[in-house]
Coordinates of C-alpha atoms in Angstrom, one line a residue:
Chain S
X1 CA -246.6 -28.8 -124.8
X2 CA -243.6 -30.3 -123.0
X3 CA -241.3 -27.9 -125.0
X4 CA -243.2 -25.1 -123.9
X5 CA -243.4 -26.1 -120.5
X6 CA -239.3 -26.4 -120.5
X7 CA -239.1 -23.3 -122.3
X8 CA -240.8 -21.5 -119.3
X9 CA -239.0 -23.4 -116.7
X10 CA -235.7 -22.3 -118.1
X11 CA -237.2 -18.8 -118.1
X12 CA -238.0 -19.1 -114.5
X13 CA -235.1 -20.6 -113.7
X14 CA -233.0 -17.7 -115.3
X15 CA -234.8 -15.2 -113.4
X16 CA -234.3 -16.6 -110.4
X17 CA -230.7 -17.1 -110.7
X18 CA -230.1 -13.5 -111.7
X19 CA -232.2 -12.3 -108.6
X20 CA -229.4 -14.0 -106.5
X21 CA -227.2 -10.9 -107.9
X22 CA -229.8 -8.0 -108.9
X23 CA -231.4 -7.0 -105.9
X24 CA -231.0 -4.0 -102.9
X25 CA -230.9 -4.1 -99.2
X26 CA -232.2 -1.0 -97.1
X27 CA -231.8 -1.2 -93.3
X28 CA -231.9 0.9 -90.3
X29 CA -229.8 0.0 -87.6
X30 CA -228.6 1.3 -84.4
X31 CA -224.8 1.7 -83.7
X32 CA -223.6 2.1 -80.0
X33 CA -221.1 4.1 -78.7
X34 CA -217.6 2.8 -79.8
X35 CA -218.8 0.5 -82.0
X36 CA -218.3 -0.6 -85.2
X37 CA -221.1 -2.7 -87.6
X38 CA -219.7 -4.7 -90.9
X39 CA -221.7 -5.9 -93.8
X40 CA -220.7 -8.2 -96.3
X41 CA -221.6 -8.6 -100.0
X42 CA -220.7 -11.0 -102.9
X43 CA -220.6 -9.1 -106.1
X44 CA -219.7 -10.1 -109.7
X45 CA -217.4 -8.3 -111.5
X46 CA -218.7 -5.4 -113.8
X47 CA -221.9 -5.0 -112.0
X48 CA -223.2 -1.1 -110.8
X49 CA -223.6 -1.1 -107.3
X50 CA -224.4 2.1 -105.2
X51 CA -224.3 2.4 -101.4
X52 CA -226.2 5.3 -99.6
X53 CA -226.2 6.1 -96.0
X54 CA -227.5 8.6 -93.9
X55 CA -227.4 8.9 -90.0
X56 CA -230.9 9.4 -88.6
X57 CA -230.9 10.3 -84.8
X58 CA -227.8 10.7 -82.6
X59 CA -225.3 13.4 -81.5
X60 CA -224.0 15.2 -84.3
X61 CA -225.8 13.0 -86.7
X62 CA -222.4 11.9 -88.3
X63 CA -220.8 8.3 -89.0
X64 CA -217.5 6.9 -90.3
X65 CA -218.0 4.8 -93.3
X66 CA -215.7 2.4 -95.1
X67 CA -215.9 0.7 -98.5
X68 CA -213.4 -2.3 -99.2
X69 CA -213.4 -4.8 -102.2
X70 CA -212.3 -8.2 -101.6
X71 CA -208.6 -7.8 -101.6
X72 CA -208.9 -4.8 -99.0
X73 CA -208.6 -2.1 -101.4
X74 CA -210.5 1.2 -99.7
X75 CA -213.1 2.1 -102.7
X76 CA -214.6 4.6 -100.3
X77 CA -213.5 5.9 -97.1
X78 CA -215.2 8.8 -95.2
X79 CA -215.2 10.0 -91.8
X80 CA -217.9 12.1 -89.9
X81 CA -220.4 12.0 -92.7
X82 CA -224.1 13.0 -92.4
X83 CA -225.0 11.1 -95.4
X84 CA -223.7 10.3 -98.8
X85 CA -223.9 8.4 -101.9
X86 CA -221.6 6.3 -103.4
X87 CA -221.9 4.6 -107.1
X88 CA -219.4 2.2 -108.4
X89 CA -218.6 -0.8 -110.9
X90 CA -217.3 -3.5 -109.0
X91 CA -214.0 -4.2 -110.5
X92 CA -213.3 -7.7 -109.5
X93 CA -215.1 -11.0 -108.3
X94 CA -215.8 -11.6 -104.7
X95 CA -216.8 -10.2 -101.4
X96 CA -217.2 -6.8 -100.9
X97 CA -217.2 -5.3 -97.3
X98 CA -218.4 -2.1 -96.0
X99 CA -218.4 -0.7 -92.2
X100 CA -220.0 2.0 -90.4
X101 CA -218.0 3.2 -87.3
X102 CA -219.1 5.3 -84.2
X103 CA -215.9 4.8 -82.6
X104 CA -215.1 8.6 -82.3
X105 CA -218.1 8.8 -80.1
X106 CA -218.1 8.5 -76.3
X107 CA -221.5 8.3 -75.1
X108 CA -223.9 8.5 -78.1
X109 CA -225.4 5.8 -80.3
X110 CA -226.5 6.3 -83.6
X111 CA -229.3 5.1 -85.9
X112 CA -227.9 4.7 -89.2
X113 CA -230.0 4.1 -92.7
X114 CA -228.3 2.3 -95.5
X115 CA -229.2 1.4 -98.9
X116 CA -227.0 -1.0 -100.6
X117 CA -228.1 -1.5 -104.4
X118 CA -226.3 -4.2 -106.5
X119 CA -227.1 -4.3 -110.4
X120 CA -230.6 -3.4 -111.4
X121 CA -234.2 -4.4 -110.7
X122 CA -235.1 -7.7 -111.7
X123 CA -237.4 -7.9 -114.5
X124 CA -241.0 -8.2 -113.2
X125 CA -241.8 -11.6 -115.8
X126 CA -239.9 -13.9 -117.4
X127 CA -240.2 -12.5 -120.9
X128 CA -240.4 -14.7 -123.9
X129 CA -239.2 -12.1 -126.3
X130 CA -236.4 -9.9 -124.5
X131 CA -235.1 -9.0 -127.8
X132 CA -238.2 -7.6 -129.3
X133 CA -239.4 -4.2 -128.3
X134 CA -242.0 -3.4 -125.8
X135 CA -245.4 -2.1 -127.0
X136 CA -246.6 1.6 -126.1
X137 CA -248.6 0.4 -123.1
X138 CA -246.1 -1.5 -121.9
X139 CA -243.2 1.0 -122.2
X140 CA -245.5 3.5 -120.6
X141 CA -246.1 1.1 -117.9
X142 CA -242.1 1.2 -117.7
X143 CA -241.6 4.6 -117.7
X144 CA -244.5 5.0 -114.9
X145 CA -243.0 2.5 -112.9
X146 CA -239.6 4.2 -113.1
X147 CA -240.9 7.7 -112.1
X148 CA -243.1 6.0 -109.3
X149 CA -239.7 3.8 -107.9
X150 CA -238.0 7.7 -107.8
X151 CA -241.2 8.9 -105.9
X152 CA -240.8 6.4 -103.7
X153 CA -236.8 6.9 -103.2
X154 CA -237.7 10.6 -102.5
X155 CA -240.3 9.9 -100.0
X156 CA -237.6 8.1 -98.4
X157 CA -235.0 10.7 -98.1
X158 CA -237.8 12.8 -96.7
X159 CA -238.8 10.6 -94.0
X160 CA -235.5 10.3 -93.0
X161 CA -235.1 14.0 -92.8
X162 CA -238.1 14.5 -91.0
X163 CA -237.3 11.6 -88.5
X164 CA -233.8 13.6 -88.3
X165 CA -235.8 17.2 -87.7
X166 CA -237.9 15.3 -85.1
X167 CA -235.5 13.9 -83.2
X168 CA -233.4 17.4 -83.1
X169 CA -236.8 18.9 -82.0
X170 CA -237.8 16.4 -79.0
X171 CA -233.9 16.5 -78.1
X172 CA -234.4 20.1 -77.5
X173 CA -237.5 20.2 -76.0
X174 CA -236.4 17.6 -73.2
X175 CA -233.1 19.8 -73.3
X176 CA -235.3 23.0 -72.2
X177 CA -237.2 21.1 -69.5
X178 CA -234.2 20.2 -67.8
X179 CA -232.5 23.6 -68.2
X180 CA -235.5 25.4 -66.7
X181 CA -236.0 23.5 -63.5
X182 CA -232.2 23.3 -63.4
X183 CA -231.5 26.8 -63.5
X184 CA -234.5 27.6 -61.5
X185 CA -232.8 25.4 -58.8
X186 CA -229.5 26.6 -59.1
X187 CA -230.7 30.3 -58.9
X188 CA -232.2 29.7 -55.6
X189 CA -229.2 28.1 -54.3
X190 CA -226.8 30.4 -55.5
X191 CA -228.9 33.6 -54.2
X192 CA -229.3 32.2 -50.8
X193 CA -225.8 30.7 -50.4
X194 CA -224.6 34.2 -51.2
X195 CA -226.5 36.0 -48.6
X196 CA -225.5 33.1 -45.9
X197 CA -221.9 33.7 -47.2
X198 CA -222.0 37.7 -46.7
X199 CA -223.8 36.9 -43.6
X200 CA -220.9 34.7 -42.2
X201 CA -218.2 37.2 -43.1
X202 CA -220.0 39.7 -41.0
X203 CA -220.6 37.5 -38.0
X204 CA -216.2 37.1 -37.9
X205 CA -215.8 40.7 -37.8
X206 CA -218.5 41.1 -35.1
X207 CA -216.4 38.5 -32.9
X208 CA -213.3 40.3 -33.7
X209 CA -214.7 43.7 -32.5
X210 CA -215.9 42.2 -29.4
X211 CA -212.8 41.0 -28.6
X212 CA -210.8 44.6 -29.2
X213 CA -213.5 46.3 -27.5
X214 CA -213.4 44.5 -24.0
Chain V
X1 CA -253.6 -28.1 -121.9
X2 CA -253.7 -24.5 -121.1
X3 CA -255.0 -25.3 -117.7
X4 CA -252.4 -27.6 -117.2
X5 CA -249.7 -25.6 -118.2
X6 CA -250.7 -22.5 -116.0
X7 CA -250.3 -25.1 -113.1
X8 CA -247.6 -26.3 -113.9
X9 CA -245.7 -23.2 -114.2
X10 CA -247.2 -22.1 -110.8
X11 CA -245.9 -25.2 -109.0
X12 CA -242.4 -24.1 -110.8
X13 CA -243.0 -20.6 -109.9
X14 CA -243.5 -21.8 -106.4
X15 CA -240.8 -24.0 -106.1
X16 CA -238.0 -22.0 -107.4
X17 CA -239.5 -18.8 -105.0
X18 CA -238.6 -21.5 -102.1
X19 CA -235.1 -21.9 -103.1
X20 CA -235.0 -18.2 -104.1
X21 CA -235.4 -17.1 -100.7
X22 CA -232.3 -19.1 -99.8
X23 CA -230.1 -17.0 -102.3
X24 CA -226.8 -14.6 -100.9
X25 CA -227.7 -11.4 -99.5
X26 CA -226.1 -9.1 -97.5
X27 CA -224.7 -10.9 -94.8
X28 CA -222.9 -9.6 -91.3
X29 CA -221.6 -11.6 -88.3
X30 CA -223.1 -11.6 -84.9
X31 CA -221.8 -13.1 -81.7
X32 CA -223.1 -15.6 -79.2
X33 CA -225.1 -13.7 -77.1
X34 CA -225.0 -10.5 -79.2
X35 CA -228.9 -9.4 -80.2
X36 CA -229.2 -7.3 -83.5
X37 CA -231.8 -5.2 -84.1
X38 CA -233.0 -3.2 -87.1
X39 CA -235.4 -0.6 -87.3
X40 CA -238.4 -0.3 -90.1
X41 CA -240.6 2.9 -90.0
X42 CA -243.4 2.1 -91.8
X43 CA -247.1 3.0 -92.8
X44 CA -249.9 0.7 -91.2
X45 CA -251.0 -2.4 -92.8
X46 CA -247.8 -2.6 -94.4
X47 CA -246.9 -6.4 -94.9
X48 CA -243.1 -7.1 -94.1
X49 CA -241.2 -10.6 -95.0
X50 CA -237.8 -11.0 -93.9
X51 CA -235.6 -13.9 -94.9
X52 CA -232.3 -15.2 -93.1
X53 CA -230.1 -17.6 -93.4
X54 CA -227.1 -18.4 -90.8
X55 CA -223.7 -20.2 -91.2
X56 CA -221.3 -21.2 -88.4
X57 CA -217.6 -21.0 -89.0
X58 CA -216.0 -24.5 -88.9
X59 CA -212.4 -24.2 -87.3
X60 CA -211.1 -27.7 -88.9
X61 CA -212.1 -26.8 -92.5
X62 CA -211.8 -22.7 -92.0
X63 CA -214.7 -21.8 -93.7
X64 CA -218.5 -20.7 -93.0
X65 CA -220.5 -24.0 -93.0
X66 CA -224.4 -24.4 -92.9
X67 CA -225.2 -23.9 -89.1
X68 CA -225.7 -27.2 -87.4
X69 CA -229.4 -28.3 -86.2
X70 CA -230.6 -27.2 -83.1
X71 CA -229.0 -24.0 -83.3
X72 CA -231.7 -21.5 -84.0
X73 CA -232.3 -17.9 -84.1
X74 CA -235.0 -15.9 -82.1
X75 CA -236.9 -13.4 -83.6
X76 CA -238.7 -10.8 -81.9
X77 CA -240.8 -7.9 -83.7
X78 CA -241.9 -5.2 -81.6
X79 CA -244.5 -2.5 -82.5
X80 CA -244.0 1.6 -82.0
X81 CA -245.8 1.2 -78.7
X82 CA -243.2 -1.5 -77.5
X83 CA -245.9 -4.2 -77.9
X84 CA -244.4 -7.9 -78.9
X85 CA -245.9 -8.4 -82.1
X86 CA -243.9 -11.6 -83.0
X87 CA -241.7 -13.7 -80.8
X88 CA -240.4 -16.9 -82.3
X89 CA -237.6 -19.1 -82.8
X90 CA -236.6 -20.4 -86.4
X91 CA -234.1 -22.5 -87.2
X92 CA -231.1 -22.1 -89.0
X93 CA -233.3 -20.9 -91.8
X94 CA -236.1 -18.9 -91.7
X95 CA -238.7 -16.6 -92.9
X96 CA -240.9 -14.6 -91.1
X97 CA -243.6 -12.4 -91.5
X98 CA -245.7 -9.9 -90.0
X99 CA -248.3 -6.9 -91.0
X100 CA -248.0 -3.6 -89.0
X101 CA -251.1 -1.9 -87.6
X102 CA -250.0 0.8 -86.3
X103 CA -247.9 3.4 -88.0
X104 CA -244.4 4.1 -86.8
X105 CA -240.8 2.4 -86.2
X106 CA -240.7 -0.9 -85.8
X107 CA -238.3 -2.9 -84.2
X108 CA -237.2 -6.2 -85.7
X109 CA -234.5 -8.3 -83.2
X110 CA -232.4 -11.3 -83.9
X111 CA -230.3 -13.5 -81.6
X112 CA -229.2 -17.0 -81.4
X113 CA -230.6 -19.3 -79.2
X114 CA -227.4 -21.0 -78.5
X115 CA -227.1 -21.8 -74.7
X116 CA -223.9 -23.9 -75.1
X117 CA -220.9 -21.4 -75.2
X118 CA -218.5 -23.6 -76.7
X119 CA -220.8 -24.1 -80.0
X120 CA -219.3 -21.1 -81.4
X121 CA -215.9 -21.7 -80.6
X122 CA -214.6 -18.3 -80.4
X123 CA -215.9 -17.7 -83.9
X124 CA -219.2 -16.0 -85.1
X125 CA -222.1 -16.5 -86.6
X126 CA -222.7 -15.3 -90.2
X127 CA -226.1 -14.2 -90.8
X128 CA -227.6 -13.4 -94.3
X129 CA -230.6 -11.5 -94.0
X130 CA -233.2 -9.7 -96.4
X131 CA -235.6 -7.9 -95.5
X132 CA -238.6 -6.9 -98.1
X133 CA -241.3 -3.9 -96.9
X134 CA -244.5 -3.3 -98.5
X135 CA -244.6 -3.5 -102.2
X136 CA -241.2 -5.1 -102.5
X137 CA -242.8 -7.9 -100.7
X138 CA -244.9 -9.0 -103.1
X139 CA -244.2 -11.4 -105.2
X140 CA -245.6 -11.0 -108.8
X141 CA -244.9 -14.3 -110.5
X142 CA -246.8 -16.0 -108.0
X143 CA -249.7 -13.2 -108.5
X144 CA -249.5 -13.6 -111.7
X145 CA -250.0 -17.3 -111.9
X146 CA -252.2 -17.4 -109.3
X147 CA -254.6 -14.7 -110.9
X148 CA -253.5 -15.8 -114.5
X149 CA -252.7 -11.8 -115.7
X150 CA -251.3 -11.2 -118.7
X151 CA -247.9 -9.2 -118.7
X152 CA -249.6 -6.1 -119.4
X153 CA -252.1 -6.6 -116.8
X154 CA -249.3 -7.5 -114.0
X155 CA -247.4 -4.3 -115.0
X156 CA -250.7 -2.4 -114.2
X157 CA -250.8 -4.5 -110.8
X158 CA -247.5 -3.6 -109.9
X159 CA -248.1 0.1 -110.7
X160 CA -251.5 -0.2 -108.5
X161 CA -249.4 -1.5 -105.4
X162 CA -246.7 1.2 -106.0
X163 CA -249.3 3.9 -105.9
X164 CA -250.8 2.2 -102.8
X165 CA -247.9 2.2 -101.1
X166 CA -247.0 6.0 -102.2
X167 CA -250.7 7.0 -100.9
X168 CA -250.2 4.9 -97.3
X169 CA -246.5 6.9 -96.9
X170 CA -247.9 10.2 -97.7
X171 CA -250.8 9.2 -94.7
X172 CA -248.0 8.7 -92.3
X173 CA -246.1 11.6 -93.4
X174 CA -248.9 13.7 -92.1
X175 CA -249.4 12.1 -88.9
X176 CA -245.6 12.6 -88.4
X177 CA -245.5 16.4 -89.2
X178 CA -248.6 16.7 -86.9
X179 CA -246.2 15.2 -83.9
X180 CA -243.4 17.2 -85.1
X181 CA -245.3 20.4 -84.8
X182 CA -246.7 19.5 -81.4
X183 CA -243.5 19.3 -80.2
X184 CA -242.3 22.2 -81.8
X185 CA -245.0 23.9 -80.3
X186 CA -244.6 22.8 -77.0
X187 CA -240.7 23.9 -77.0
X188 CA -242.0 27.3 -78.0
X189 CA -244.5 27.4 -74.9
X190 CA -241.7 26.0 -72.6
X191 CA -239.1 28.8 -73.6
X192 CA -241.5 31.5 -73.2
X193 CA -242.7 30.2 -69.8
X194 CA -239.4 29.8 -68.5
X195 CA -238.4 33.2 -69.4
X196 CA -241.4 34.9 -67.4
X197 CA -240.8 32.6 -64.6
X198 CA -236.7 33.2 -64.8
X199 CA -237.3 37.0 -64.8
X200 CA -240.1 37.1 -61.8
X201 CA -237.7 34.7 -60.0
X202 CA -234.8 37.0 -60.6
X203 CA -236.5 40.2 -59.4
X204 CA -238.2 38.6 -56.5
X205 CA -234.8 37.3 -55.2
X206 CA -233.0 40.5 -55.9
X207 CA -235.6 42.1 -54.0
X208 CA -235.5 39.5 -50.9
X209 CA -231.4 40.0 -51.2
X210 CA -231.1 43.5 -50.9
X211 CA -234.1 43.8 -47.6
X212 CA -232.7 41.1 -45.9
X213 CA -229.4 42.4 -46.2
X214 CA -230.2 46.1 -45.3
X215 CA -231.9 44.9 -42.2
X216 CA -228.5 42.5 -41.2
X217 CA -226.3 45.7 -41.4
X218 CA -228.5 47.4 -39.8
X219 CA -228.4 45.1 -36.9
X220 CA -224.7 45.2 -37.2
X221 CA -224.3 48.7 -37.4
X222 CA -226.1 49.0 -33.9
X223 CA -223.7 46.6 -32.8
X224 CA -220.9 48.1 -33.8
X225 CA -221.7 51.8 -32.4
X226 CA -222.4 49.9 -28.8
X227 CA -218.9 48.7 -28.8
X228 CA -216.5 51.4 -30.0
X229 CA -216.9 54.3 -27.5
X230 CA -217.2 57.6 -28.8
X231 CA -215.2 57.2 -31.9
X232 CA -216.6 58.8 -35.4
X233 CA -218.3 56.2 -37.1
X234 CA -218.7 56.1 -41.1
X235 CA -222.5 54.9 -41.6
X236 CA -221.6 52.7 -44.5
X237 CA -219.8 49.4 -44.0

């Protein structure tokens, strides 16, 4: 009994240790104008990582992105991108840094979504015999799980696109409302001042004529 | 025998999950009075679990060490209607959970509760953050141990949770699309009305201008005729 328990203990321990280096972070945050936001992650050499980002709302929907390795060498750098996905294998051990910059913008703040995947997903349950093949049922479950993961991924992308579209539509709606009222006011002001100005031209002439006549 | 083994496994799993929440995740730096907010757009009845861990820069040792006691983080969660659904102060390490009741954009804000500006010593606070949404928030090892599921049952359970999440998201998608359509139709209406009103205003102003100026110039002509004696006058100005 003790042996079995120790085995389970070791497996659980391994599973949890692995969890530290195989996970994904998905965050949406607001980036104010002229601001830069950096995130850091400790990665082990050889891990396959993916950084994906998309600008959800704000301005021209673009942001600068930069990914650096522990020694400061730039692995990925793009200016004014709306969305992109970058996959790499970590060349060194250490802290990797990626930054999003809105420094080129003077008054629009942006909402940025990013998804940073490090390694593969952790196994569901510490498997006793990982060497032996999975049964047919288990492999069917695994393939359904992968398919559903990609469905959820597509849903996320769709949600972001829809949020972006909706943000544009709401912007447009407000702008149309303000512009209608503004233009009505401008029209009235301009037409009335045109008439007043014209009248003032002829009023001056009238005074001159009076002096000449008398 | 088996029951004891199950219990031991459960407790081990729970113990390691306790430590698991403190494994290194993504981190960022936050200033002393700075407030960092993250947005989560989620359907209703979705659980979110957030884990964070803070470290303070120690100038003497020139590295980040676990923050001192008394330095906590204030966590505030707002629902899509700007109502605060969670507002609590946690220690230097914490775990917050909430379930959404309305679909939409929830805002999770963090800021440190430090009132003594000297505490940060001009440095920054390093915050390790991990937010798990919906199906990812489930702890399958715990569920397996609690409900005594075999591996196959656990896998199927995971699939069920995933499909559940997909279904909720689709419902939310339908609601969002309706809002989008309403906004577009409102814009369409406004543009239509504005074109008609603008044309009417222009035409009305044009008429008024011409009529007003005509009467004004007619008045002017009389005055000019009166003062310049006997001279041939043109009728237009």
